[in-house]
Amino acid sequence: MNRLKISLIILLLAFGQGVWAQEQDILAKLEEIAIVDHKVMMPMRDGIRLATDIYRPKGDEPVPIIFSRTPYNFNSYRDGELVSRTMEAAYEAVQRGYAYVVQNERGRFFSEGEWDILGTPLTDGYDAMTWMAEQEWSNGKIGTLGCSSTAEWQMAVAAMNHPAHAAMVPQGYGAGVGRIGDYYEQGNWYRGGAGQMLFTAWLYGTQHDPMAPRLPEGIEQEDLQRLQRFYDMAPRYPKVDWVEGLAHLPVQDIIKNVNGPKSIYEEMITRKPNDPAWYEGGLYHDDMDFGVPSFWFVSWYDVASSPNLALYNHVRENASEEEIRNNQFLVIAPTLHCAFKRATENTIVGERSVGDARLDYDEMIYGWFDFWLKGEENNVTSGMPKVKYFTMGSNKWQTSDTWPPKEADMTTYYLNSGGKANTRLGDGQLSTQKATDDKPDSFVYDPMDPVMSYGGNVCCTGNAVNGGAFDQQEMELNENILVYTSEPFGEGVEISGFIESKLYLSSDVKDTDLTIKIIDVYPDGRAYNLDETIQRVRYREGYEKEVFMEKGKVYEVNMTPMSTSNYFDKGHRVRIEVSSSNFPRFDRNLNTGGNNYDETEGVVATNKIHHSEEYPSSICLPIVRR
């Protein structure tokens, strides 16, 4: 064996020993200050028990609780090795005087019962809080904390207003947002009535196959503590190339096609945007009350920034109690999904640098909990801005009392062209003046040759889509993308808020999609995407009904609003791209007017965007004037 191989082996062994020592070290540190109680089987009202790990300070003093409830595997051992991630979070909480409680949702890993994403009983969260509040080591106050699927359950449980639920910190929480105003997201399953494909890839590696082995119900905690050391209940799914995997038709068979687990996906894919099933589970809808002071965290390049912001505003305006309405705070970061703490001195999101986007999130969050759970007079609610948001382009944190900022003035830009807006080399323009004559721009949408996603506000699609801001110049040479660009700004312009858009469409098919993307164009031609959305045209009159098109007739289509905060420096231009696909961020409309999810053949559409006095296709931008 040569010296290089020997050196590599020594290095790997040393690294492994270092990791093992580090993990043993955090366990030893934790056991010095905490009582560690793994696999407590917490009973729900129907007799189902949920696996729970509890870390609480030593001593007799009752303490507040930070509660994290998750579908993910938090077992302290993986493949027989101790892992430290949960223990590190627990150590941080315990040393600050909190009990840290992490629990699996029903049907996940060691928890009993059957799991149903977005359909987990609301009573599970309520019952868990009741159990914790009654423990002698609890001071009766609970704060909930988590990102993504660990946040999604918090909003609907907050509507139940449990007396112990004193504060919450939901982060990247779009998967828990059902219907909020114009948004019928149904937990990120839809956008504008088109399916978001993130759940297809995510469920492949998350859902439990009902035929997979499970532990018997009623097993004792002592046995669970022993078993957890060598059996973590986590299936190991083979990796899938989702670039190819998500292209399979019919959509309902995508997971089946890659030999994935059988579970709830095949049922969920058949639901329409307003299906009654969406209102029976754990999603929050805008006809529900809200009863908890909340510190919300949103990302500009997350999958659901707009509906998340709409929910924040909804709670501030509609919670029944004034104290709750007045104690909603928000941070909006320029990061990907749940990547708040990954910001650096030079934060790169996709390809674009947004500068130093760091915040001391731990101090902010624990300051919030210290106020609400411990009663510390730390000036949190009086000294913190209602909204702290990051403006890209100027690359700085700003504050506001509202979202959007009160200074935002909605300014309309109209689409215009001589009928040749195809590609960035065409004649598409954005102007504050309406077009006079209707010279529609035509493009072809072939579902078997869609416009592919490139960057964007996305998560959880495996290797199929990389999220963030990417230079769109090459994409904009596609003849099936219409491009409309403003004149260069004569002075710097900040656009912060919701972005509304209205397009007038005619087509030769019964149904199709419209997509739109907003872009910051630099003087050197770089074109960075800011946000994007889609609308399935059959739902243009609402999600309670499907209304199909007549060939050649012009229809008004209001797109679901986008959001951003971006500074367009002098010489920059604002641009939009319009097409009928953004795949695989969103599923393809096969243009037939059929179910879409069970179809394998599509129809090629010729779509036209109209712009004139009669058909004023436009985009409305929230320009902040200070």
XYZ file of C-alpha atoms in Angstrom:
626
model
C 0.000 0.000 0.000
C 1.562 3.329 -0.989
C 2.091 6.251 1.359
C -0.747 8.304 -0.120
C -3.306 5.568 0.593
C -1.966 5.104 4.120
C -2.175 8.856 4.735
C -5.753 8.946 3.484
C -6.764 6.054 5.738
C -5.166 7.746 8.759
C -6.910 11.015 7.876
C -10.314 9.328 7.517
C -9.869 7.429 10.772
C -8.879 10.627 12.549
C -11.868 12.442 11.094
C -14.216 9.646 12.155
C -12.746 9.620 15.648
C -13.124 13.414 15.787
C -16.787 13.288 14.818
C -17.443 10.484 17.314
C -15.674 12.430 20.059
C -17.618 15.573 19.228
C -20.917 13.710 19.432
C -19.932 12.059 22.704
C -18.880 15.474 23.976
C -22.278 17.096 23.340
C -24.006 14.158 25.036
C -21.721 14.481 28.075
C -22.284 18.253 28.216
C -26.025 17.751 27.934
C -26.158 15.129 30.671
C -24.312 17.520 33.006
C -27.161 20.038 32.903
C -30.191 18.075 31.733
C -32.460 15.183 32.515
C -32.643 13.230 29.278
C -35.768 11.142 28.737
C -35.954 9.454 25.334
C -38.958 7.733 23.775
C -41.633 8.961 26.137
C -44.843 7.673 24.530
C -47.202 10.608 24.913
C -50.895 9.570 24.794
C -53.430 11.251 22.504
C -57.175 11.324 23.195
C -57.812 8.339 20.914
C -55.203 6.175 22.644
C -52.488 6.597 19.983
C -49.067 7.344 21.527
C -46.520 9.701 19.982
C -42.779 9.141 20.460
C -41.251 12.086 22.313
C -37.751 12.983 23.512
C -37.590 15.338 26.489
C -34.548 17.307 27.638
C -35.106 19.440 30.737
C -32.915 21.294 33.200
C -31.931 19.500 36.373
C -33.569 20.819 39.523
C -37.029 21.310 40.954
C -37.852 24.671 39.382
C -40.711 24.485 36.814
C -39.524 25.674 33.397
C -41.092 26.779 30.108
C -41.034 24.424 27.132
C -39.837 24.784 23.566
C -41.744 22.238 21.537
C -40.761 20.951 18.099
C -43.108 18.516 16.373
C -41.889 16.913 13.170
C -42.394 14.200 10.567
C -38.612 13.816 10.300
C -36.325 11.357 12.035
C -34.814 12.853 15.200
C -33.638 9.555 16.690
C -30.376 9.968 18.586
C -28.799 7.001 16.822
C -28.433 6.344 13.098
C -26.999 3.040 11.923
C -25.808 2.385 15.455
C -23.924 5.690 15.688
C -24.769 8.558 18.007
C -25.827 11.721 16.154
C -25.719 15.138 17.739
C -28.030 17.499 15.820
C -31.075 17.240 18.087
C -28.888 17.202 21.191
C -27.179 20.424 20.128
C -30.551 22.158 19.829
C -31.567 20.671 23.170
C -28.352 21.835 24.844
C -28.889 25.396 23.588
C -32.418 25.418 25.010
C -31.612 23.752 28.330
C -28.672 26.025 29.114
C -31.016 28.963 28.573
C -33.462 27.551 31.105
C -35.947 25.746 28.852
C -37.124 22.194 28.487
C -36.716 21.062 24.901
C -39.324 18.602 23.663
C -39.217 17.025 20.205
C -41.969 14.715 19.014
C -42.752 12.689 15.912
C -46.124 13.112 14.254
C -48.428 10.123 14.415
C -47.393 7.308 12.133
C -43.792 8.536 11.860
C -40.932 6.329 13.029
C -41.583 5.272 16.652
C -44.936 7.093 16.909
C -48.055 4.958 16.658
C -50.965 5.433 14.257
C -51.213 6.249 10.559
C -49.525 9.277 9.025
C -51.311 11.591 6.620
C -49.368 14.620 5.466
C -51.480 17.769 5.836
C -54.199 15.618 7.393
C -52.781 14.929 10.834
C -55.458 15.549 13.475
C -55.295 19.030 14.991
C -56.083 17.438 18.316
C -52.631 15.816 18.396
C -50.953 19.194 18.852
C -53.558 20.279 21.365
C -53.317 17.040 23.368
C -49.519 17.210 23.442
C -49.659 20.713 24.904
C -52.160 19.616 27.528
C -49.899 16.728 28.568
C -46.790 18.925 28.759
C -48.523 21.743 30.643
C -49.622 19.273 33.324
C -46.113 17.952 34.081
C -44.684 19.026 37.422
C -41.505 20.269 35.729
C -43.498 22.604 33.424
C -44.355 26.231 34.220
C -47.392 25.864 31.948
C -46.052 27.928 29.036
C -45.109 26.403 25.693
C -43.454 27.936 22.635
C -43.470 26.128 19.298
C -40.514 26.254 16.942
C -39.627 24.753 13.575
C -39.077 25.201 9.860
C -40.872 23.696 6.870
C -42.722 20.506 7.829
C -41.730 21.173 11.433
C -43.572 24.497 11.149
C -46.569 23.524 9.018
C -48.696 22.214 11.906
C -48.277 25.291 14.104
C -50.784 27.638 12.420
C -53.862 25.405 12.540
C -53.113 24.453 16.155
C -52.731 28.168 16.951
C -56.323 28.559 15.763
C -57.360 26.261 18.650
C -55.842 28.758 21.124
C -54.570 26.280 23.714
C -54.080 28.151 27.015
C -50.488 26.885 27.318
C -49.515 27.873 23.758
C -47.893 31.171 24.678
C -45.782 31.942 21.577
C -44.657 30.473 18.283
C -41.864 30.805 15.729
C -42.911 29.323 12.372
C -40.213 29.403 9.691
C -40.667 28.550 6.011
C -44.184 27.511 6.949
C -45.956 27.448 3.562
C -46.756 23.736 3.781
C -49.264 24.592 6.504
C -51.066 27.346 4.572
C -54.312 26.190 3.002
C -56.540 28.940 1.612
C -55.585 32.561 2.290
C -57.447 35.141 0.235
C -56.428 34.744 -3.418
C -54.080 31.859 -2.610
C -55.406 28.312 -2.705
C -52.036 26.739 -1.970
C -53.424 23.796 0.031
C -50.107 23.268 1.756
C -47.966 24.123 -1.306
C -49.711 21.423 -3.327
C -51.015 24.034 -5.770
C -50.161 27.464 -7.133
C -52.827 29.097 -9.254
C -54.472 25.699 -9.678
C -51.327 24.114 -11.153
C -49.595 21.354 -9.234
C -46.282 22.088 -7.526
C -44.087 19.068 -8.102
C -42.033 19.427 -4.941
C -44.336 17.049 -3.069
C -43.846 14.299 -5.634
C -40.112 14.164 -5.014
C -40.496 14.842 -1.279
C -43.088 12.140 -0.665
C -40.939 9.541 -2.419
C -38.412 9.843 0.386
C -40.833 10.598 3.207
C -44.073 8.650 3.047
C -44.169 5.261 4.784
C -45.325 2.322 2.742
C -48.159 0.648 4.697
C -46.551 -2.720 3.942
C -43.287 -1.709 5.629
C -42.565 -3.294 9.034
C -43.618 -1.369 12.149
C -43.123 -1.875 15.863
C -46.115 -3.312 17.734
C -48.334 -0.776 19.472
C -48.107 -0.684 23.265
C -44.369 -1.363 23.420
C -42.724 -0.185 26.653
C -40.422 2.840 26.859
C -37.555 0.744 28.203
C -37.681 -1.460 25.127
C -37.890 1.561 22.826
C -34.819 3.121 24.430
C -32.925 -0.096 23.803
C -34.199 -0.501 20.252
C -33.431 3.112 19.255
C -29.713 2.383 19.511
C -29.748 -0.017 16.561
C -33.142 0.360 14.859
C -34.188 3.882 13.916
C -37.228 2.961 11.765
C -35.882 5.053 8.867
C -36.144 3.452 5.409
C -33.250 4.030 3.022
C -34.692 4.901 -0.387
C -32.547 4.535 -3.503
C -31.564 7.837 -5.059
C -33.638 8.997 -8.017
C -32.657 11.242 -10.907
C -35.635 13.577 -10.616
C -34.827 15.359 -13.873
C -35.949 12.161 -15.544
C -38.283 10.963 -12.799
C -40.579 14.008 -12.768
C -40.945 13.854 -16.559
C -42.876 10.580 -16.388
C -46.525 10.495 -17.412
C -49.075 10.027 -16.063
C -48.224 12.195 -13.076
C -50.132 9.896 -10.709
C -47.641 7.086 -11.467
C -44.386 9.023 -10.966
C -43.552 7.467 -7.597
C -44.732 4.059 -8.771
C -42.501 4.372 -11.827
C -39.392 4.676 -9.642
C -40.493 1.789 -7.399
C -41.209 4.162 -4.544
C -43.376 3.586 -1.492
C -47.124 3.188 -1.840
C -49.045 5.560 0.396
C -51.110 8.737 0.176
C -49.618 10.383 -2.939
C -51.841 8.558 -5.394
C -54.945 9.782 -3.533
C -53.746 13.347 -3.013
C -52.831 13.859 -6.666
C -56.510 13.439 -7.597
C -57.725 16.311 -5.382
C -58.724 19.561 -7.002
C -57.722 22.928 -5.482
C -60.946 23.273 -3.509
C -61.508 19.600 -2.678
C -63.252 19.161 0.722
C -60.388 16.909 1.856
C -58.079 19.933 2.121
C -60.328 21.342 4.853
C -60.456 18.223 7.028
C -56.852 17.996 8.213
C -54.097 20.146 9.634
C -54.016 23.091 7.222
C -54.771 26.662 8.287
C -57.515 28.438 6.296
C -58.670 32.031 6.420
C -62.010 31.200 8.057
C -60.151 30.081 11.209
C -59.262 32.285 14.163
C -55.694 32.682 15.403
C -54.698 32.913 19.048
C -50.900 33.004 19.513
C -48.250 35.782 19.423
C -45.988 34.845 16.512
C -42.549 35.598 15.143
C -42.676 34.642 11.458
C -39.694 33.882 9.186
C -39.965 33.997 5.372
C -37.374 33.677 2.564
C -37.439 35.461 -0.783
C -36.425 32.306 -2.636
C -38.701 29.937 -0.767
C -41.531 28.082 -2.458
C -44.301 30.072 -0.762
C -43.130 33.585 0.114
C -46.282 35.294 -1.208
C -48.906 33.139 0.576
C -46.741 33.202 3.697
C -46.770 36.997 3.676
C -50.501 37.001 2.969
C -51.030 34.834 6.056
C -48.983 37.221 8.205
C -51.185 40.110 7.056
C -54.339 38.063 7.541
C -53.497 37.355 11.187
C -52.608 40.995 11.868
C -55.914 42.125 10.410
C -58.317 39.371 11.454
C -57.319 37.690 14.714
C -60.226 38.193 17.108
C -58.073 39.444 20.018
C -56.324 42.801 19.794
C -53.313 41.532 21.757
C -52.788 38.798 19.176
C -53.202 41.194 16.236
C -50.636 43.550 17.766
C -48.041 40.871 18.486
C -47.200 39.518 15.056
C -43.622 40.116 13.887
C -41.917 39.167 10.627
C -38.440 38.657 9.174
C -37.932 38.232 5.408
C -34.486 36.955 4.405
C -32.865 36.674 0.938
C -32.277 32.932 1.201
C -33.537 29.575 0.031
C -36.012 27.411 1.949
C -35.055 27.182 5.644
C -31.567 28.517 4.881
C -31.717 31.530 7.217
C -28.642 30.552 9.226
C -26.645 29.702 6.102
C -26.307 33.361 5.182
C -22.688 34.534 5.180
C -20.718 37.740 4.879
C -21.125 37.285 1.122
C -24.382 35.415 0.679
C -24.770 33.798 -2.757
C -28.316 32.766 -3.688
C -28.062 30.749 -6.873
C -25.543 32.844 -8.808
C -26.308 36.280 -7.391
C -24.475 37.861 -4.470
C -26.760 39.697 -2.069
C -24.001 40.707 0.332
C -24.036 40.214 4.089
C -27.460 38.780 4.945
C -26.638 37.464 8.400
C -28.753 37.967 11.510
C -28.344 36.584 15.011
C -31.382 34.356 14.746
C -30.766 32.487 17.996
C -30.709 35.668 20.050
C -33.796 37.009 18.301
C -35.771 33.788 18.791
C -34.733 33.240 22.385
C -35.422 36.886 23.163
C -38.945 36.268 21.848
C -39.383 33.166 23.988
C -37.835 34.841 27.046
C -40.510 37.523 26.878
C -43.529 35.287 26.323
C -42.517 32.150 28.209
C -40.431 33.533 31.081
C -41.970 36.982 31.441
C -38.657 38.786 31.036
C -38.982 42.538 30.395
C -36.535 42.573 27.509
C -38.193 45.142 25.254
C -38.894 42.555 22.560
C -42.355 43.699 21.543
C -41.745 47.418 21.979
C -38.227 47.567 20.557
C -38.519 45.244 17.574
C -39.915 46.395 14.203
C -43.067 44.662 13.032
C -41.303 43.784 9.760
C -37.589 43.388 9.129
C -36.909 42.695 5.463
C -33.870 42.371 3.246
C -33.722 44.381 0.020
C -31.646 42.698 -2.653
C -29.691 44.931 -4.990
C -28.989 47.478 -2.274
C -28.180 44.454 -0.086
C -29.388 45.809 3.210
C -31.843 45.055 5.992
C -34.746 47.496 6.321
C -37.697 47.864 8.668
C -41.360 48.700 8.292
C -44.543 48.758 10.345
C -46.416 46.896 7.622
C -45.965 44.615 4.646
C -45.744 46.007 2.067
C -44.128 49.188 3.403
C -46.621 52.045 3.626
C -44.501 54.046 1.175
C -45.080 51.486 -1.609
C -46.979 53.039 -4.503
C -48.556 50.592 -6.952
C -47.384 51.617 -10.418
C -48.733 49.929 -13.539
C -46.517 48.916 -16.456
C -48.284 47.754 -19.607
C -47.144 45.132 -22.088
C -46.499 46.381 -25.581
C -44.931 45.099 -28.797
C -45.264 45.018 -32.553
C -46.313 41.384 -32.288
C -42.809 39.935 -31.990
C -41.999 39.784 -28.271
C -40.550 36.273 -28.598
C -37.122 36.074 -26.918
C -35.149 38.929 -25.384
C -34.139 39.905 -28.913
C -37.774 40.671 -29.788
C -39.695 43.922 -29.516
C -41.507 43.354 -26.201
C -41.677 46.417 -23.965
C -42.957 47.418 -20.536
C -44.271 50.964 -20.475
C -46.433 53.143 -18.253
C -48.455 53.853 -21.412
C -51.036 51.409 -22.759
C -50.590 49.970 -26.207
C -53.041 51.447 -28.718
C -53.466 48.737 -31.347
C -53.760 45.066 -30.453
C -50.786 43.292 -32.009
C -50.804 40.071 -30.007
C -47.691 38.034 -29.366
C -48.015 34.368 -30.254
C -46.065 31.396 -28.970
C -46.338 27.621 -29.066
C -46.678 25.526 -25.951
C -45.979 21.836 -26.446
C -46.390 19.896 -23.172
C -43.843 17.378 -24.424
C -41.287 20.159 -24.901
C -41.957 22.571 -22.019
C -39.995 25.601 -20.900
C -37.741 24.195 -18.201
C -37.331 25.682 -14.729
C -34.065 27.546 -14.252
C -33.475 28.713 -10.714
C -36.448 30.145 -8.912
C -38.418 30.151 -5.703
C -38.463 26.456 -5.036
C -37.549 23.672 -2.680
C -37.539 19.922 -2.322
C -37.334 18.811 -5.966
C -34.091 16.889 -5.564
C -31.690 17.475 -8.433
C -34.462 18.631 -10.783
C -34.365 22.357 -9.951
C -31.704 24.456 -8.241
C -33.328 27.317 -6.356
C -32.205 30.915 -6.315
C -31.316 33.696 -8.747
C -29.710 32.635 -12.022
C -28.888 34.605 -15.154
C -31.835 34.007 -17.494
C -30.251 35.352 -20.701
C -29.807 31.970 -22.334
C -33.345 30.917 -21.401
C -34.661 34.105 -22.983
C -33.547 32.979 -26.430
C -36.353 30.420 -26.441
C -38.957 31.385 -29.074
C -41.717 30.131 -26.766
C -40.933 32.714 -24.082
C -42.314 36.223 -24.505
C -40.035 38.897 -23.065
C -41.090 42.431 -22.096
C -38.510 44.899 -20.787
C -38.702 48.466 -19.478
C -36.409 51.317 -20.379
C -33.404 51.709 -18.053
C -34.259 53.459 -14.802
C -32.861 56.993 -14.660
C -32.453 56.684 -10.903
C -32.477 53.869 -8.382
C -35.886 52.283 -7.749
C -36.912 50.007 -4.870
C -39.685 47.515 -5.539
C -40.968 45.997 -2.300
C -44.309 44.270 -1.874
C -46.850 42.185 -3.728
C -46.604 42.244 -7.527
C -49.899 41.951 -9.376
C -50.227 40.973 -13.022
C -53.068 40.645 -15.516
C -52.763 39.002 -18.912
C -55.231 38.784 -21.782
C -55.038 35.404 -23.471
C -56.528 33.672 -26.479
C -55.773 30.086 -27.429
C -56.739 27.243 -29.736
C -57.150 24.756 -26.877
C -59.720 24.323 -24.082
C -57.254 24.846 -21.240
C -53.651 25.877 -20.789
C -51.385 27.545 -18.233
C -49.850 30.999 -18.087
C -46.529 31.568 -16.355
C -44.814 34.820 -15.483
C -41.418 35.645 -14.045
C -40.100 39.020 -12.852
C -36.449 39.850 -13.468
C -33.794 42.452 -12.638
C -31.785 43.228 -15.793
C -28.300 44.647 -15.210
C -26.668 47.133 -17.598
C -24.330 44.350 -18.805
C -27.307 42.141 -19.709
C -27.379 39.801 -16.731
C -30.986 38.978 -15.912
C -31.666 37.653 -12.405
C -35.037 36.138 -11.582
C -36.800 37.509 -8.495
C -40.113 35.633 -8.327
C -42.442 33.609 -10.525
C -45.997 32.328 -10.588
C -48.475 30.365 -12.676
C -52.192 30.212 -13.393
C -54.154 27.269 -14.746
C -56.608 29.040 -16.990
C -59.591 26.790 -16.242
C -59.547 28.308 -12.718
C -59.417 31.950 -13.821
C -62.936 32.550 -12.418
C -62.243 30.834 -9.089
C -61.191 27.490 -7.705
C -64.703 26.252 -7.016
C -65.342 25.659 -10.723
C -63.623 24.900 -14.007
C -64.427 27.124 -16.982
C -62.875 26.119 -20.300
C -61.942 28.389 -23.185
C -63.458 28.802 -26.620
C -61.042 28.836 -29.531
C -59.845 32.342 -30.393
C -61.811 34.146 -27.673
C -59.841 36.577 -25.480
C -59.901 36.001 -21.717
C -58.691 38.084 -18.787
C -56.383 36.083 -16.521
C -55.334 37.520 -13.160
C -52.161 35.830 -11.990
C -51.574 34.937 -8.349
C -49.462 37.771 -6.869
C -45.683 37.535 -6.640
C -43.484 39.201 -3.989
C -40.009 40.626 -3.666
C -37.883 43.412 -2.273
C -35.286 44.449 -4.812
C -33.406 47.658 -5.549
C -33.021 48.364 -9.259
C -29.988 50.628 -9.455
C -29.686 53.382 -12.026
C -29.388 51.820 -15.480
C -31.138 48.588 -14.490
C -34.378 47.523 -16.157
C -37.353 45.487 -14.995
C -38.379 42.569 -17.187
C -41.056 39.924 -17.264
C -41.103 36.597 -19.066
C -44.429 35.085 -20.103
C -44.961 31.523 -21.246
C -47.125 28.491 -20.462
C -44.769 26.218 -18.565
C -42.139 26.301 -15.850
C -41.345 22.613 -15.541
C -40.695 20.765 -13.255
C -41.281 23.519 -10.712
C -44.942 23.138 -11.753
C -46.585 20.211 -13.483
C -47.322 20.491 -17.192
C -50.804 21.299 -18.382
C -51.499 18.781 -21.137
C -53.987 21.285 -22.643
C -56.766 18.713 -23.076
C -59.184 19.973 -20.430
C -59.006 16.530 -18.804
C -57.838 15.487 -15.346
C -54.188 15.991 -16.312
C -52.891 13.713 -13.516
C -54.015 10.499 -15.295
C -53.180 11.498 -18.887
C -50.183 10.560 -20.992
C -50.805 12.515 -24.195
C -50.850 16.266 -24.575
C -52.177 18.729 -27.136
C -49.958 21.442 -28.616
C -51.351 24.936 -27.967
C -50.828 28.160 -29.846
C -51.314 30.884 -27.252
C -51.535 34.631 -27.802
C -51.031 37.479 -25.337
C -53.052 40.575 -26.242
C -52.184 44.155 -25.253
C -54.156 47.250 -26.192
C -56.678 49.754 -24.831
C -59.263 46.967 -24.874
C -56.873 44.306 -23.550
C -54.478 46.101 -21.169
C -52.140 43.280 -20.181
C -50.084 44.691 -17.347
C -47.944 44.222 -14.283
C -48.384 46.388 -11.201
C -45.202 47.095 -9.234
C -44.995 48.318 -5.607
C -42.453 51.124 -5.990
C -41.246 52.462 -2.655
C -40.795 56.220 -2.619
C -39.029 57.474 0.497
